[in-house]
Short mmCIF file of C-alpha atoms and ligand atoms in Angstrom, two decimals:
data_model
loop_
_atom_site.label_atom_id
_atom_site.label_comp_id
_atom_site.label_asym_id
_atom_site.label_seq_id
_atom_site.Cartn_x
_atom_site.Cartn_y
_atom_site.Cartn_z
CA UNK U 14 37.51 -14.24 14.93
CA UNK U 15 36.27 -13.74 11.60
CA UNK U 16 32.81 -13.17 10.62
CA UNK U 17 31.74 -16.40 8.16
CA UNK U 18 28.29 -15.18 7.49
CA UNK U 19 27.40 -11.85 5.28
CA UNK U 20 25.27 -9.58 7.41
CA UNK U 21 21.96 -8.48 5.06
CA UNK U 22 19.89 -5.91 6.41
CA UNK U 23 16.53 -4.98 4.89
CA UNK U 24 15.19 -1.38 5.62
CA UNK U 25 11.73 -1.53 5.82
CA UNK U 26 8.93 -5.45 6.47
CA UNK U 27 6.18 -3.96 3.96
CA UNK U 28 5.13 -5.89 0.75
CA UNK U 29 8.59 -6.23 -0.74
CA UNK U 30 10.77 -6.10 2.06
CA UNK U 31 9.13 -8.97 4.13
CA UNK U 32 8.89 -11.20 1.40
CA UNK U 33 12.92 -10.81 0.55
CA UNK U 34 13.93 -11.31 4.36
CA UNK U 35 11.86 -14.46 4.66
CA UNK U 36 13.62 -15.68 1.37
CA UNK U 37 16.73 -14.71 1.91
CA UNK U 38 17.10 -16.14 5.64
CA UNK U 39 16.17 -19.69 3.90
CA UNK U 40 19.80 -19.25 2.31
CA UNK U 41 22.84 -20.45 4.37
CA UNK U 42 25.75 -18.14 4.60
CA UNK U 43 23.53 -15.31 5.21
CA UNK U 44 22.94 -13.23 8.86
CA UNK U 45 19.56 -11.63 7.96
CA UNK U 46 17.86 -8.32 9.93
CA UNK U 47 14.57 -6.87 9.05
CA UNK U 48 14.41 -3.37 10.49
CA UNK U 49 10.83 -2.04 10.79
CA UNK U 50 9.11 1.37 12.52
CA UNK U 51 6.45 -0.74 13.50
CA UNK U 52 6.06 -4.11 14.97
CA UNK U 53 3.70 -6.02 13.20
CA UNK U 54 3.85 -5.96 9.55
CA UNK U 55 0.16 -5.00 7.36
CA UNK U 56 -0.86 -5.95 3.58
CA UNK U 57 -1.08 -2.50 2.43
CA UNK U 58 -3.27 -3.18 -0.84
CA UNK U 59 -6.18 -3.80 2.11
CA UNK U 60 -5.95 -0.52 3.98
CA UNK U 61 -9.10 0.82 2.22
CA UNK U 62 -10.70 -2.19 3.43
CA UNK U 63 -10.03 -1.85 6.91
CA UNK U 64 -10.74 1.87 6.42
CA UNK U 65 -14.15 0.77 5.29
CA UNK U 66 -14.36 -1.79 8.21
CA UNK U 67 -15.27 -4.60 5.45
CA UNK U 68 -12.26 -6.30 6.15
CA UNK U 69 -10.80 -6.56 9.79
CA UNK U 70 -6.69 -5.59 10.06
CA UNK U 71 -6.42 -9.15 12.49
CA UNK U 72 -6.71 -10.95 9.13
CA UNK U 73 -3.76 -9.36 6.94
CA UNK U 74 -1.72 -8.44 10.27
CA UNK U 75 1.59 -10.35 11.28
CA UNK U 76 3.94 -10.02 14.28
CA UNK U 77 7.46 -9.13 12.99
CA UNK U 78 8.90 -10.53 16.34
CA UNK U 79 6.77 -13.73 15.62
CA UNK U 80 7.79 -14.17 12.06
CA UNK U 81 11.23 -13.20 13.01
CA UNK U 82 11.91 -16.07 15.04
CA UNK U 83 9.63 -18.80 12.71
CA UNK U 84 11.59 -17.70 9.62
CA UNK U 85 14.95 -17.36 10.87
CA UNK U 86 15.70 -13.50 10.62
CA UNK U 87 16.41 -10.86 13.19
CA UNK U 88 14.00 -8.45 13.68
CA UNK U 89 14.58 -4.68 14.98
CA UNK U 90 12.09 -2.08 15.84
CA UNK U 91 12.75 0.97 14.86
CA UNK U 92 12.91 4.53 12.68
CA UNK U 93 15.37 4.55 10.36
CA UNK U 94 17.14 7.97 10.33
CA UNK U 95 20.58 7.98 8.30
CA UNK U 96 22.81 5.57 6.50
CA UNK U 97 26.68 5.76 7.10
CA UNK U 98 27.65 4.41 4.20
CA UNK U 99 31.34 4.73 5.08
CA UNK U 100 30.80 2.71 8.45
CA UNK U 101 28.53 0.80 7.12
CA UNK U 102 25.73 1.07 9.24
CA UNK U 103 21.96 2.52 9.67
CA UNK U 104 21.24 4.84 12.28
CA UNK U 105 17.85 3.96 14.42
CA UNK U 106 16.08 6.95 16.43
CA UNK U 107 14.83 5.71 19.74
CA UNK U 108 11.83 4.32 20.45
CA UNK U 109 9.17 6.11 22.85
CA UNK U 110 6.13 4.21 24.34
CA UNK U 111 3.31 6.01 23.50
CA UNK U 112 2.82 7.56 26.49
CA UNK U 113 6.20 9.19 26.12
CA UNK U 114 7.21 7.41 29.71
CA UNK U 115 9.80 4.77 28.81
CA UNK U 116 12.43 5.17 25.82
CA UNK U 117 14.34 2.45 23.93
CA UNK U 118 17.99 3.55 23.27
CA UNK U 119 18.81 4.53 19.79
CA UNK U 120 20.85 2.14 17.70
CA UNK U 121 23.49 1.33 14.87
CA UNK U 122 22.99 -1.76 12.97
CA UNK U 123 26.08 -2.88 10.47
CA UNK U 124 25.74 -4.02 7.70
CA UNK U 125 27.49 -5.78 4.54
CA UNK U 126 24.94 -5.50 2.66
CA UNK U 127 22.08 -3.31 2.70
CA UNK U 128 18.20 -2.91 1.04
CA UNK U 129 16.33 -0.03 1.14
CA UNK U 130 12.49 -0.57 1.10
CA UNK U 131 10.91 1.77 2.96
CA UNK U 132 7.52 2.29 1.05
CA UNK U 133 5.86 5.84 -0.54
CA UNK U 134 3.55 8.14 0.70
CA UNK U 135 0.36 10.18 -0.80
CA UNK U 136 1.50 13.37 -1.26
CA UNK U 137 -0.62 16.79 -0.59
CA UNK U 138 1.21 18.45 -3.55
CA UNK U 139 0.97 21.63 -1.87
CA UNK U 140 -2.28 21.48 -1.46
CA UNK U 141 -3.88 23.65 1.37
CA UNK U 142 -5.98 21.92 3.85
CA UNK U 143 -5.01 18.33 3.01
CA UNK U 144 -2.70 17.93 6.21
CA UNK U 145 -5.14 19.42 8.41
CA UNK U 146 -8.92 18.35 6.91
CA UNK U 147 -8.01 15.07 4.51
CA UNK U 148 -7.65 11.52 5.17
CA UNK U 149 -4.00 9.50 3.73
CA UNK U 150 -4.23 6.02 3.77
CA UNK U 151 -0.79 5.09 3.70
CA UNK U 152 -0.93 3.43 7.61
CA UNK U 153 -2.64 1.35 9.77
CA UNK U 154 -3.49 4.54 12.22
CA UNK U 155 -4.99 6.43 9.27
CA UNK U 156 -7.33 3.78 8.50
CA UNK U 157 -8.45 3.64 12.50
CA UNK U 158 -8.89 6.98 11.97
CA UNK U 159 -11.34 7.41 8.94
CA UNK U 160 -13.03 4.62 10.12
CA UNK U 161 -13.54 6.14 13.17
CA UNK U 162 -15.10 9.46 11.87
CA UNK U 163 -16.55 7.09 9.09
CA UNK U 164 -18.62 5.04 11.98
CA UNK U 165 -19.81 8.70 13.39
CA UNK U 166 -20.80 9.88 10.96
CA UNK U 167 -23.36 7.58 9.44
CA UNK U 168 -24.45 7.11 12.80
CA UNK U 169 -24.85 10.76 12.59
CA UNK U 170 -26.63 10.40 8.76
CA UNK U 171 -29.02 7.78 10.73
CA UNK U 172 -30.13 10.49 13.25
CA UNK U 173 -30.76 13.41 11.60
CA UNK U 174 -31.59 11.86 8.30
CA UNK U 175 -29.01 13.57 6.78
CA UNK U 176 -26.56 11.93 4.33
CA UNK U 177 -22.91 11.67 5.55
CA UNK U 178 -20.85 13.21 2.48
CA UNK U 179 -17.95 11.27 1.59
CA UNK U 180 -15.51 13.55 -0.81
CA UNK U 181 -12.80 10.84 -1.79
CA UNK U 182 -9.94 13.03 -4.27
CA UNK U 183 -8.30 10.64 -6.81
CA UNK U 184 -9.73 8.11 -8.94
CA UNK U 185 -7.12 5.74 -9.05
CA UNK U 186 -7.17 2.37 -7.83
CA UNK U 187 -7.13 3.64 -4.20
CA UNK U 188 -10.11 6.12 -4.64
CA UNK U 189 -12.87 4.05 -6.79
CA UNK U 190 -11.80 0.33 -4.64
CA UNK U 191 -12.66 2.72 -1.08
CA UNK U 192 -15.66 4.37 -2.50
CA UNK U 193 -17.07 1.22 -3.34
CA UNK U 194 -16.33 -0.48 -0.02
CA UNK U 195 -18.13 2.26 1.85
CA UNK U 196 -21.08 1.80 0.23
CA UNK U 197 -20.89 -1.96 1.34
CA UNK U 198 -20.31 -1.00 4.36
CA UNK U 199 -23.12 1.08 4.89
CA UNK U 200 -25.45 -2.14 4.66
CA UNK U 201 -24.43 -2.34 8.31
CA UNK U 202 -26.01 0.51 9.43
CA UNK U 203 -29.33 0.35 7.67
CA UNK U 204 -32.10 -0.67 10.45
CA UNK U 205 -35.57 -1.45 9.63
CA UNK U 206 -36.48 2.92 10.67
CA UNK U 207 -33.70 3.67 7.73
CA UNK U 208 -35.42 1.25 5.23
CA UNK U 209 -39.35 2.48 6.09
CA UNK U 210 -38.06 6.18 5.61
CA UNK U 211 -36.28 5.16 2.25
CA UNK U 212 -33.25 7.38 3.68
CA UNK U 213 -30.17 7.43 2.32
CA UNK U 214 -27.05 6.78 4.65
CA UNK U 215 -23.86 7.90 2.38
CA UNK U 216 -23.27 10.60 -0.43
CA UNK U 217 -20.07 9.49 -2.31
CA UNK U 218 -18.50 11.85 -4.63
CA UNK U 219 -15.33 11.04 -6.60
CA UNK U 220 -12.98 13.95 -7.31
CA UNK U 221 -10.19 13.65 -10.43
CA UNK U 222 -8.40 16.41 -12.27
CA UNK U 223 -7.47 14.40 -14.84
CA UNK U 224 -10.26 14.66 -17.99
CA UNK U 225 -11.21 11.20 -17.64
CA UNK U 226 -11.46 8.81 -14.23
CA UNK U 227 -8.97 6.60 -13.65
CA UNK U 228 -6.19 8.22 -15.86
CA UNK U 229 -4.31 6.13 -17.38
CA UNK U 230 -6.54 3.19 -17.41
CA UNK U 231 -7.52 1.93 -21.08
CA UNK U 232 -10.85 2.53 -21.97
CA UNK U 233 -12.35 -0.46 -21.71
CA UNK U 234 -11.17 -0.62 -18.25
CA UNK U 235 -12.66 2.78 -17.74
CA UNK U 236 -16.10 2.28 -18.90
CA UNK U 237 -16.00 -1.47 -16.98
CA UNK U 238 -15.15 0.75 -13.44
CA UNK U 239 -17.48 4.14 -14.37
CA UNK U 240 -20.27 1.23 -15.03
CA UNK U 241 -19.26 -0.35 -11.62
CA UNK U 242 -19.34 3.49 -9.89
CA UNK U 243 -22.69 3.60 -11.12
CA UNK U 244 -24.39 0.55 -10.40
CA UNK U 245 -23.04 1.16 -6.69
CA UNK U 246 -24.73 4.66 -6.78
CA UNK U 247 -21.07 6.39 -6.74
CA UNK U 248 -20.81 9.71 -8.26
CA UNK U 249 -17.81 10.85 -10.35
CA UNK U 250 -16.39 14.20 -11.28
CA UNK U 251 -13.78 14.23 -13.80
CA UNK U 252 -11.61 17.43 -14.34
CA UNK U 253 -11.68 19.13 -10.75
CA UNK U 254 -8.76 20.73 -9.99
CA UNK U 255 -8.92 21.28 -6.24
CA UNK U 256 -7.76 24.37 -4.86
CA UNK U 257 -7.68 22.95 -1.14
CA UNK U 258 -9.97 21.32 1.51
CA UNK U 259 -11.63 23.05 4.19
CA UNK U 260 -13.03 21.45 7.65
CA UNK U 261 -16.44 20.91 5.53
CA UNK U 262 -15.64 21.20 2.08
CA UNK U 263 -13.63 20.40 -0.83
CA UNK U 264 -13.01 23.70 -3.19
CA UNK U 265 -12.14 23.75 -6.47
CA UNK U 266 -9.71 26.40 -8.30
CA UNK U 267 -12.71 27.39 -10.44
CA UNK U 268 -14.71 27.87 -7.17
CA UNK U 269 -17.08 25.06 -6.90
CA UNK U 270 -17.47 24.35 -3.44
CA UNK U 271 -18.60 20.15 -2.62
CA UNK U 272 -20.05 20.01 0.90
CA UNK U 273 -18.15 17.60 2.92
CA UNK U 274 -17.70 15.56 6.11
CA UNK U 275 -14.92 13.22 5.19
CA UNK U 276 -12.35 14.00 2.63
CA UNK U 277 -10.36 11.31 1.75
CA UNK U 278 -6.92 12.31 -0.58
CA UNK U 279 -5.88 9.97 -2.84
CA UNK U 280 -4.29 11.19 -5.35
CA UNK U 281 -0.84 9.51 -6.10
CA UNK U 282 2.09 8.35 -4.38
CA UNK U 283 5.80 9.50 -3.81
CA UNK U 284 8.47 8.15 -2.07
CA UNK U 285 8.56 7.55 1.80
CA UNK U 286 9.87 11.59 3.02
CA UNK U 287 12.72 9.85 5.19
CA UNK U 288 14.48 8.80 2.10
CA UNK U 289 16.13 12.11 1.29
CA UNK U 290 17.58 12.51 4.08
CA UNK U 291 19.02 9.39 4.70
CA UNK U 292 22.29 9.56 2.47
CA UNK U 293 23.77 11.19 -0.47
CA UNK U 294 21.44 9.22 -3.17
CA UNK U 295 20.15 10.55 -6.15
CA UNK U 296 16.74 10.97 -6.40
CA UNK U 297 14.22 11.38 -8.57
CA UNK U 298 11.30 14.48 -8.88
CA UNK U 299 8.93 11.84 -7.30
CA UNK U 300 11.39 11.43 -4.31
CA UNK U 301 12.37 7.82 -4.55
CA UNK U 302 15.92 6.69 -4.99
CA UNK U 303 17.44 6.26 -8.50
CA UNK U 304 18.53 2.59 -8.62
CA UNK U 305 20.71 1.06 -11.62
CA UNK U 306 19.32 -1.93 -13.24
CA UNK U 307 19.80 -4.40 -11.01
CA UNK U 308 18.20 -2.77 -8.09
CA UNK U 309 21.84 -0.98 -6.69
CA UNK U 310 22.22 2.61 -5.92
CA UNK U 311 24.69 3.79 -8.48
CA UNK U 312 27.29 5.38 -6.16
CA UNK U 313 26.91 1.89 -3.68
CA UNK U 314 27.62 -1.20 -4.92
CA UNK U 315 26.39 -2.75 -1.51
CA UNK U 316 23.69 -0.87 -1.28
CA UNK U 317 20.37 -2.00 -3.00
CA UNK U 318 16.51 0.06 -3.30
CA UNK U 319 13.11 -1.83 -3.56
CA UNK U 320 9.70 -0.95 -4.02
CA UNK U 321 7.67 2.23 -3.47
CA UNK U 322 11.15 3.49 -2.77
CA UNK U 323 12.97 2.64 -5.91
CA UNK U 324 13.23 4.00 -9.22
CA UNK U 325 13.50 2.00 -11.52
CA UNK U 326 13.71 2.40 -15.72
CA UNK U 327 12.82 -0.83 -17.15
CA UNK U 328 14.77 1.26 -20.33
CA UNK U 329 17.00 4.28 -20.38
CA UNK U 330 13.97 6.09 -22.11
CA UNK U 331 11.38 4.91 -20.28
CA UNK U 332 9.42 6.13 -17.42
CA UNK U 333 9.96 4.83 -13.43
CA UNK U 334 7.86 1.87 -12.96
CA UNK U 335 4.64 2.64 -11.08
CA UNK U 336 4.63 1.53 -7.25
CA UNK U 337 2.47 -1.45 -7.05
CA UNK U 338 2.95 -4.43 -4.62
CA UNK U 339 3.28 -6.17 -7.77
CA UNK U 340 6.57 -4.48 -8.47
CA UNK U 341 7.61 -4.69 -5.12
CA UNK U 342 7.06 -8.45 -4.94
CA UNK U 343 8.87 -8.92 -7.94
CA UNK U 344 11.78 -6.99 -6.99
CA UNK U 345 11.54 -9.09 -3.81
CA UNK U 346 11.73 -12.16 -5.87
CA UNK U 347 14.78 -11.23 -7.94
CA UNK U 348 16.60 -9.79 -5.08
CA UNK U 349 16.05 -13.26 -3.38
CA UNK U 350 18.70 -14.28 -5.76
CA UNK U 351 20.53 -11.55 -6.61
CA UNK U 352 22.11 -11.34 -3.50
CA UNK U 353 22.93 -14.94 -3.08
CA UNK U 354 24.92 -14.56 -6.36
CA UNK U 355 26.53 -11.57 -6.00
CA UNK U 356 28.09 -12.44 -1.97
CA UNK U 357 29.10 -15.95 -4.02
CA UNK U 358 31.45 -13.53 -5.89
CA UNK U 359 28.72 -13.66 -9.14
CA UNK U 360 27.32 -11.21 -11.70
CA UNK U 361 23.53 -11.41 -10.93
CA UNK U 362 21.63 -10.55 -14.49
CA UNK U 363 19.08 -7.42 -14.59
CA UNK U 364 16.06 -6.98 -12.93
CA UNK U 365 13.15 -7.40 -15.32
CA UNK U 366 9.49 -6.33 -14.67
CA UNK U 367 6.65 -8.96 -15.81
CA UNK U 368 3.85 -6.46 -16.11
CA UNK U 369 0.50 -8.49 -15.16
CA UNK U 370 -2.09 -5.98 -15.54
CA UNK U 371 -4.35 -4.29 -13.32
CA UNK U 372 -7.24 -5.16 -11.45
CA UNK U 373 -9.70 -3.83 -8.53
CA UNK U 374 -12.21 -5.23 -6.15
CA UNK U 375 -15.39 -3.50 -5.80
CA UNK U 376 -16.77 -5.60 -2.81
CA UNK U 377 -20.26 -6.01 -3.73
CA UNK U 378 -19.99 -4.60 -7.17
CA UNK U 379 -17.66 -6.77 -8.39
CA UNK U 380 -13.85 -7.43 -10.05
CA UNK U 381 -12.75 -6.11 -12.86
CA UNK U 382 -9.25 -5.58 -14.27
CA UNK U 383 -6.82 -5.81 -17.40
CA UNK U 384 -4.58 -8.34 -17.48
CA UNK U 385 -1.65 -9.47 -19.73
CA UNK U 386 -1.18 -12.87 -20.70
CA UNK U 387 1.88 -14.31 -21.35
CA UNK U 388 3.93 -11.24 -21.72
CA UNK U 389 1.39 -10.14 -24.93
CA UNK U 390 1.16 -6.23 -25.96
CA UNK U 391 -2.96 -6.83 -25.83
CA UNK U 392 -4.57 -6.11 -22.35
CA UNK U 393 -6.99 -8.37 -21.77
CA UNK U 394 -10.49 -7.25 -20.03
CA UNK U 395 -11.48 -9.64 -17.08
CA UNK U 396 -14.54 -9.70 -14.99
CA UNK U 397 -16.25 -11.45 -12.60
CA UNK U 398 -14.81 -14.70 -10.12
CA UNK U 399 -12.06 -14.78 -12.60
CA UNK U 400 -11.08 -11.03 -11.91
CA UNK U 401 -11.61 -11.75 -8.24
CA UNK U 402 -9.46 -14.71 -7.94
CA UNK U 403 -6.66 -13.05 -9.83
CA UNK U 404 -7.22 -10.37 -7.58
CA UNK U 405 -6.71 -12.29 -4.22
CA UNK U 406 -3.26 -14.12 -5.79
CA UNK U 407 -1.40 -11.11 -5.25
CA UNK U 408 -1.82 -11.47 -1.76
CA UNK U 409 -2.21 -15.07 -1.43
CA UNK U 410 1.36 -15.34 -3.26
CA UNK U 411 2.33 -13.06 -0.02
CA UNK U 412 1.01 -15.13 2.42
CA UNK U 413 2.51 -18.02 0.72
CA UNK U 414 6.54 -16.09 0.66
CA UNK U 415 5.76 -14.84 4.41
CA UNK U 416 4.57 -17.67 5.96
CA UNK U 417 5.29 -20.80 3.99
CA UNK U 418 2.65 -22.66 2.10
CA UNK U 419 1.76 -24.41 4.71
CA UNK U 420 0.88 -22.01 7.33
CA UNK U 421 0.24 -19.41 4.79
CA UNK U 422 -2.73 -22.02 3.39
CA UNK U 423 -4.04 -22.05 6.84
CA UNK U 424 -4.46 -17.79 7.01
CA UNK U 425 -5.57 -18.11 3.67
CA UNK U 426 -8.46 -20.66 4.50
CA UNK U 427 -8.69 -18.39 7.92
CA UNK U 428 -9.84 -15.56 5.53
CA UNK U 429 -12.47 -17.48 3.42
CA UNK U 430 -13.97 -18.30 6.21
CA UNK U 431 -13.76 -15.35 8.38
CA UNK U 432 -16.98 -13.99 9.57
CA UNK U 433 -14.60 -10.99 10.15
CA UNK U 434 -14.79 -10.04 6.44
CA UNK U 435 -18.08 -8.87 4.45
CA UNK U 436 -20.23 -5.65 6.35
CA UNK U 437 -17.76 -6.06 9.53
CA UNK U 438 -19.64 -2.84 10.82
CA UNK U 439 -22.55 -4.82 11.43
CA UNK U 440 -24.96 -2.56 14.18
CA UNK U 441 -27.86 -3.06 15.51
CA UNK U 442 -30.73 -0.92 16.38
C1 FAD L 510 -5.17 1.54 -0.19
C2 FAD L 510 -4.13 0.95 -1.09
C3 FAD L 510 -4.48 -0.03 -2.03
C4 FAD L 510 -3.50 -0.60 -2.86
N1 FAD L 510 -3.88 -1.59 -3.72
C5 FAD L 510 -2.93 -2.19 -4.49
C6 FAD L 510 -3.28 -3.27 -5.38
O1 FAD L 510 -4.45 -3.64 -5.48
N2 FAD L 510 -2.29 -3.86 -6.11
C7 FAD L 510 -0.98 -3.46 -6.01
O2 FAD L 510 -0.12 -4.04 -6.69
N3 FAD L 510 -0.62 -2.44 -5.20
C8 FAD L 510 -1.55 -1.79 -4.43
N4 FAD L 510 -1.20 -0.76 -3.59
C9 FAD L 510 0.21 -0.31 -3.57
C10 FAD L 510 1.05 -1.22 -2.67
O3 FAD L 510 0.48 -1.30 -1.38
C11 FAD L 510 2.47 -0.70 -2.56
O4 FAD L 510 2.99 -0.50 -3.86
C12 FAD L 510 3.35 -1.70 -1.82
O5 FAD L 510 2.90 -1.87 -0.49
C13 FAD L 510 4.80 -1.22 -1.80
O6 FAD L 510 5.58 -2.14 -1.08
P1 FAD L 510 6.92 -1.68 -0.38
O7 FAD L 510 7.51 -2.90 0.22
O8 FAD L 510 7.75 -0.87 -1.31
O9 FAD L 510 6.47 -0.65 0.78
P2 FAD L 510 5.37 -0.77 1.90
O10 FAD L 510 4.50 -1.94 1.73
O11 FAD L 510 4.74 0.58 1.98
O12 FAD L 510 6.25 -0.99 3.23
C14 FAD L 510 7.11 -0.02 3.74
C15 FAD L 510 7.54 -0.45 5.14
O13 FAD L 510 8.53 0.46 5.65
C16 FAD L 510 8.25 0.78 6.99
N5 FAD L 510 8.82 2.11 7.26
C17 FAD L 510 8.48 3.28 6.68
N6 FAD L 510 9.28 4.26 7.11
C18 FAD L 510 10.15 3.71 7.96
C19 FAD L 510 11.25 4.21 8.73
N7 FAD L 510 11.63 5.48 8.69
N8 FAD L 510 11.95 3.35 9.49
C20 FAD L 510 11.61 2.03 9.56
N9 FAD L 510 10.59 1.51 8.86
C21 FAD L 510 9.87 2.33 8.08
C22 FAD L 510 6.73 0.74 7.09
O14 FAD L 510 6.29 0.52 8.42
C23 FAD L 510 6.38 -0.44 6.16
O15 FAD L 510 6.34 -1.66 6.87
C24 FAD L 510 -2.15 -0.17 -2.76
C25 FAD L 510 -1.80 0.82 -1.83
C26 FAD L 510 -2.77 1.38 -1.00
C27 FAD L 510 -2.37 2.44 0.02
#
């Protein structure tokens, strides 16, 4: 019997791919998988906030298998491995339980049409040490596991009287929104013995090789966030090339040494490793996949690449757009149609990035960002409840594509209100 509806499989539920599966499966005609490692899908943009504990992961955390069956897609769990593009179809390794007792079989999902949005990665750049000493926040597990040494060690710092030493390397959005979120966090551990001895909990140093913080920032973003840093009692250290990380320092190639308990590596992001190896696609020195301009691999024409994943020239002689969730969302939002249009036998236009500026939350300390108006060439610097609000839409807009506005009101109210959110580390003693 012949098939009537045009199999779409998405590679990867993160802040892209999620939002195109739930809009594509509103579309008839269209037999919609998600394929995810893991089974519950996280807002990335958050991680440093669960890292920090100011935030808890139950708020920004969603069952694929629930969402799968609300929405109307098919969800599989799974590792991606390889892409057949001949067959048609995406290898899955199998998956263990963690205790390595039970194994799901391996599988090979067909597709008609296929979109690749498998995320990025912080790389180490070589750098010695990082894999072994240095935090990554690029999953769930790595933010367990900083906050987990994070949570020792100030109840360490509260003991001896010592400061815990925080090292975070990279000043980008990643590195100054964490730093300051730590120091909120450390509210929680401050007991009425801390206060009378006027000790201090938390040392936290900011690392960047660039010359100035926060490269690429404009300058009136950059004195906003260095004013921020300092207010919060957040040190900075601009040009520091580091040479590698050691169990209780950072180094630097000119020999400076920085005492350290937790280093935290931030600096940058790649493409997801898995994506070389998963076909013959052209990549770029960055490791993501080349795409053409409207999203497709240029030796697939059923084969598309979103995201952290993707790059994408919004000109022939321009740079790859930066991976943002921004991006990714409105890659999501284009593809939503695209695809439509293109199975109806239609020549979707290009994809076209509406850049909206750049902004960071820095918990007690404030919003700020630089946002563009109505397409303008002028940045425009916002503070304040403005900054924060515009800060929240990017993920309210998510909850909104993932869960309907309805429902997606309801988590967003749930998070207002959440006594979850704010110094979540509370202790007492
Ligand atoms: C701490 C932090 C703060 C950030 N803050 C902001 C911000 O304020 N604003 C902003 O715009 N951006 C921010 N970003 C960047 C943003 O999170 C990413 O650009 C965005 O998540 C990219 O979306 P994506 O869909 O391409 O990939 P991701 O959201 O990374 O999703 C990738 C998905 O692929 C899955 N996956 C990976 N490998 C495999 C495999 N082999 N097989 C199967 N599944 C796999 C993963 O489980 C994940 O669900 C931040 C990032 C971090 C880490």
């Amino acid at each position: 019997m012949a098939r009537s509806r045009e199999r779409i499989v998405v590679l990867g539920g993160g802040a892209g791919g999620l939002e195109l599966v739930c809009a594509l499966s509103e579309k008839s005609g269209l037999d919609v998988t998600l394929v995810d490692v893991c089974g519950t899908h996280i807002w990335k943009p958050r991680l440093h906030e669960f890292a920090a504990g100011t935030v808890s992961s139950t708020l920004s955390e969603m069952s694929f298998y629930l969402l799968a069956a609300k929405r109307g897609f098919r969800f599989e769990q799974g590792c991606v491995t390889t892409i057949d593009r001949k067959a048609q179809t995406v290898r899955l390794a199998p998956v263990t339980s963690h205790d390595g007792a039970i194994e799901g079989p391996g599988r090979s999902i067909p597709y008609d049409r296929l979109v690749i949005a498998l995320g990025g990665v912080t790389p180490d750049f070589g750098t010695e040490g990082v894999k072994e000493y240095a935090i990554r926040l690029d999953r769930k597990e790595d933010a367990e596991i900083f906050r987990d040494r994070f949570v020792a060690s100030l109840l360490k710092a509260r003991e001896t009287g010592e400061p815990a030493r925080i090292s975070i390397i990279g000043s980008g959005a990643t590195g100054t929104e964490l730093a300051a979120h730590l120091r909120m966090a450390e509210r929680g551990f401050i007991t009425e013995a801390v206060l009378s001895r006027d000790q201090r909990l938390l040392d936290i140093l900011i690392l960047e090789a660039a010359p100035e913080i926060m490269p690429g920032a404009s300058s009136e973003l950059r004195r906003a966030v260095l004013e921020r840093l300092g207010t919060l009692d957040i040190a900075t250290r601009s040009g520091a090339k580091i040479a590698g990380i050691e169990a209780e320092a950072v180094l630097a190639e000119d020999g400076e040494r920085w005492p350290t308990d937790i280093a935290v590596w931030a600096a940058g992001l790649v493409g997801n490793p898995c994506l070389k190896d998963l076909c013959d696609f052209e990549m770029d020195k960055k490791q993501r996949i080349v795409v053409d301009p409207c999203l497709k691999v240029p030796n697939d024409e059923r084969i598309y690449v979103m995201g952290d994943a993707a790059s994408f020239r919004p000109s022939p002689d321009s740079d790859p757009l930066p991976p943002t969730a921004q991006c990714a969302s409105q890659q999501a939002a284009y593809l939503a149609k695209a695809i439509p249009e293109a199975v109806a036998g239609g020549r979707p236009g290009q994809f076209e990035f509406n850049d909206q500026g750049r902004l960071l939350s820095f918990a007690s300390g404030g919003s700020v960002g630089s946002i563009n108006l109505f397409r303008s060439k002028q940045d425009l610097l916002v503070r304040g409840q403005f900054a924060t609000a515009a800060y929240h839409s990017i993920q309210r807009r998510h909850q909104w594509a993932v869960l309907g506005y309805l429902l997606g009101t309801v988590a967003i109210f749930a998070d207002a209100i959440s006594p979850t959110k704010g110094p979540a580390l509370k202790l007492h003693g």
